[in-house]
mmCIF file with all atom_site columns, C-alpha atoms in Angstrom:
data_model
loop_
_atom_site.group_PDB
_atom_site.id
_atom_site.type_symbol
_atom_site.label_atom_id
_atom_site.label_alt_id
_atom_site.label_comp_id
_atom_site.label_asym_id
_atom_site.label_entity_id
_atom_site.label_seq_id
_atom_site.pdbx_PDB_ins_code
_atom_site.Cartn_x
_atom_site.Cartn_y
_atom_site.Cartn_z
_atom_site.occupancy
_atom_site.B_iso_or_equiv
_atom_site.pdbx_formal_charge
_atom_site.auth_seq_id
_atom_site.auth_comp_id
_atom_site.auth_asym_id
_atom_site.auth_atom_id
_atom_site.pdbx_PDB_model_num
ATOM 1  C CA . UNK A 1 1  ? 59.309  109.830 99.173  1.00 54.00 ? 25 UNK A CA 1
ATOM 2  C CA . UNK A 1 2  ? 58.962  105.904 98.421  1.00 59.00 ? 26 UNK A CA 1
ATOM 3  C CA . UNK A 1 3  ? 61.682  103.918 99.080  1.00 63.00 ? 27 UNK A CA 1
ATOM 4  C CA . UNK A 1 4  ? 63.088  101.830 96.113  1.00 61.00 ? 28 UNK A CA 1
ATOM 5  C CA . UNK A 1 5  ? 63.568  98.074  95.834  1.00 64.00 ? 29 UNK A CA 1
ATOM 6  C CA . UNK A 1 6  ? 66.932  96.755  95.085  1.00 63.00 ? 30 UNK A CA 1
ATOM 7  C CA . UNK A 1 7  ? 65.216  94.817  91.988  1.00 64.00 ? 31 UNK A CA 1
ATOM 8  C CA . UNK A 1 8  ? 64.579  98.198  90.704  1.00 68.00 ? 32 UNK A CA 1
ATOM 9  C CA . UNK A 1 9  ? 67.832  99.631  90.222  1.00 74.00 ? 33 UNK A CA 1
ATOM 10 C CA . UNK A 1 10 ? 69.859  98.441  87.112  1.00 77.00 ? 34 UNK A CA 1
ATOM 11 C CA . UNK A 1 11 ? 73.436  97.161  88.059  1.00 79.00 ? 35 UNK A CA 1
ATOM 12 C CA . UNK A 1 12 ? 76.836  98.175  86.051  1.00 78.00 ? 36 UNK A CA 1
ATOM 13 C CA . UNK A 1 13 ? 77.751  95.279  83.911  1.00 79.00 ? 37 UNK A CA 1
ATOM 14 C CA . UNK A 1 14 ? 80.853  94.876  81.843  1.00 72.00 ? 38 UNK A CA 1
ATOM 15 C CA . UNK A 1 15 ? 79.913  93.119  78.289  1.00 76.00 ? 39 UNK A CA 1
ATOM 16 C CA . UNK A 1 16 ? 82.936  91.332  76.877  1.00 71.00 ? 40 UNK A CA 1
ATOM 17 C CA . UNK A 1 17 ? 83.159  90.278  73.207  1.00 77.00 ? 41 UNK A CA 1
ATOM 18 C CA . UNK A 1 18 ? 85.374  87.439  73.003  1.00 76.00 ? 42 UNK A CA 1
ATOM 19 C CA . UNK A 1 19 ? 88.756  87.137  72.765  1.00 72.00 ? 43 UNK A CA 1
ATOM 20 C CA . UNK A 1 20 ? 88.778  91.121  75.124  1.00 69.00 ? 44 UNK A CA 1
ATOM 21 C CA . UNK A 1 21 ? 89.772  91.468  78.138  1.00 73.00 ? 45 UNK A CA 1
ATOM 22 C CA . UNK A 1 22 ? 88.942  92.899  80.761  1.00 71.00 ? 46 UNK A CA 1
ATOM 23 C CA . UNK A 1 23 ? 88.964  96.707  81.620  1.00 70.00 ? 47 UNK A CA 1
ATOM 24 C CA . UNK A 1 24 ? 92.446  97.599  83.320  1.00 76.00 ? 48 UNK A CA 1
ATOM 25 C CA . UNK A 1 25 ? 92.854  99.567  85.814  1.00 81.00 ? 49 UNK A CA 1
ATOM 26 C CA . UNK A 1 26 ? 94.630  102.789 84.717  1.00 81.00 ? 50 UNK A CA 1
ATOM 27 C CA . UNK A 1 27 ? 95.461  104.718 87.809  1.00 82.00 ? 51 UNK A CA 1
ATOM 28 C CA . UNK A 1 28 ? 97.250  101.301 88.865  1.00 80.00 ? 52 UNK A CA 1
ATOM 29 C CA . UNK A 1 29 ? 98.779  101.197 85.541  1.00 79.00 ? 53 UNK A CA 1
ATOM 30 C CA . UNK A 1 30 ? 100.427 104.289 85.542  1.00 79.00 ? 54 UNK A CA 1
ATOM 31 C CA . UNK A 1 31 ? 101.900 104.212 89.133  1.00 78.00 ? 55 UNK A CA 1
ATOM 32 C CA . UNK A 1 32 ? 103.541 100.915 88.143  1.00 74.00 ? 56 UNK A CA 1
ATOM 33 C CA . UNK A 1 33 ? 105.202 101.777 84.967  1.00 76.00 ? 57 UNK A CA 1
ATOM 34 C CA . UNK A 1 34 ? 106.624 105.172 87.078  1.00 74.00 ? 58 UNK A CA 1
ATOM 35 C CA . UNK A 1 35 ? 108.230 102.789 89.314  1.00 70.00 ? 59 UNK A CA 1
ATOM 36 C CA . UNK A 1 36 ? 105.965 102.791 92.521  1.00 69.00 ? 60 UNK A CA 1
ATOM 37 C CA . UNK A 1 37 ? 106.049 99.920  94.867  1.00 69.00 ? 61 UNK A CA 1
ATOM 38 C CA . UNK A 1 38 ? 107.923 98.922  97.874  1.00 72.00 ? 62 UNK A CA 1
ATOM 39 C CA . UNK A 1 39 ? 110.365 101.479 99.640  1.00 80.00 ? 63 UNK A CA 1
ATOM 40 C CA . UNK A 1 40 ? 114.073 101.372 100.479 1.00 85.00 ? 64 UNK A CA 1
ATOM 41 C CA . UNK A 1 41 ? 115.341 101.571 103.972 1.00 90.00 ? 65 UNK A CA 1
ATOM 42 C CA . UNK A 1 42 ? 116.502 104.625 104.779 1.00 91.00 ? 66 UNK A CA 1
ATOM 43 C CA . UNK A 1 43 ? 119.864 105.467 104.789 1.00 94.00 ? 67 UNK A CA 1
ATOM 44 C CA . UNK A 1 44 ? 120.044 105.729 109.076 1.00 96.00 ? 68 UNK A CA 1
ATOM 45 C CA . UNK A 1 45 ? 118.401 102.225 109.194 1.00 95.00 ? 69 UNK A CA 1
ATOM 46 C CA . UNK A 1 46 ? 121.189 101.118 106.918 1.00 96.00 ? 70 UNK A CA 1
ATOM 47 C CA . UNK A 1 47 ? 123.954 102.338 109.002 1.00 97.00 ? 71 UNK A CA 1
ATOM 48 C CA . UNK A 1 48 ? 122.335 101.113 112.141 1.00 97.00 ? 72 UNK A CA 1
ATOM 49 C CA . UNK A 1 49 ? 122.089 97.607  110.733 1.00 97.00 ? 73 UNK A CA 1
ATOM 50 C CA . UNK A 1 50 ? 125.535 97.484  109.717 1.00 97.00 ? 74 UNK A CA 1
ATOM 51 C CA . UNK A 1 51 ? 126.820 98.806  112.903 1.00 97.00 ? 75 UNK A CA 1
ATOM 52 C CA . UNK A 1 52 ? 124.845 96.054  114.641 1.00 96.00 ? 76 UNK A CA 1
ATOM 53 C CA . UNK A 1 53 ? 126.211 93.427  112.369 1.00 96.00 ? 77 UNK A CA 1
ATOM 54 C CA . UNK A 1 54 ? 129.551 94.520  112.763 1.00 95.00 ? 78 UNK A CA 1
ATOM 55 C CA . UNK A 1 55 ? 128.915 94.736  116.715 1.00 94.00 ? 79 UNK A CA 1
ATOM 56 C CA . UNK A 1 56 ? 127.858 90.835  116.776 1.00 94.00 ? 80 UNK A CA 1
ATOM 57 C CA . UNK A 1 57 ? 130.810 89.935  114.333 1.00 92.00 ? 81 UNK A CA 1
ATOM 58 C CA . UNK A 1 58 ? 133.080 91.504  117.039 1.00 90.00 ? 82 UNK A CA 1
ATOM 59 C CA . UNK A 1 59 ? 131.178 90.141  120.142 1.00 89.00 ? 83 UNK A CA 1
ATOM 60 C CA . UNK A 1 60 ? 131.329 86.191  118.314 1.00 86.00 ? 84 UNK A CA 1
ATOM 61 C CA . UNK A 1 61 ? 135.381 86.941  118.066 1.00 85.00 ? 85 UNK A CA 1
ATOM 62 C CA . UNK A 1 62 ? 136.146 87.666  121.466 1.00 81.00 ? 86 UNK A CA 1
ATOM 63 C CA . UNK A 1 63 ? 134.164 84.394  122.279 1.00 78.00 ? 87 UNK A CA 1
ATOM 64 C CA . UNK A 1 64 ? 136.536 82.360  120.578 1.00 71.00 ? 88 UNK A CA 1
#
């Protein structure tokens, strides 16, 4: 079996008229309009955090 030549194979091109844009993507589409995108700390990192915070606030009293 011969190989084939780049040259040979036709590439995908997108024809615009003007004034259209270009194709969206719709799987990206959807997934932002259902509200996907960065996640919120969970609930134990949360706690932790404030515990720490309230641990320094305490720890910067005593110094004083």
């Amino acid at each position: 079996m011969a190989k084939q030549s780049n040259k040979a194979r036709q590439k995908l091109v997108f024809k615009l008229e003007p004034g259209q844009t270009k194709p969206r993507n719709l799987v990206a589409a959807n997934a932002k309009q259902s509200g996907a995108g960065s996640h919120k700390k969970p609930p134990a990192a949360l706690r932790r955090a404030e515990k720490q915070a309230l641990k320094k606030l305490h720890a910067d009293e005593d110094k004083v």
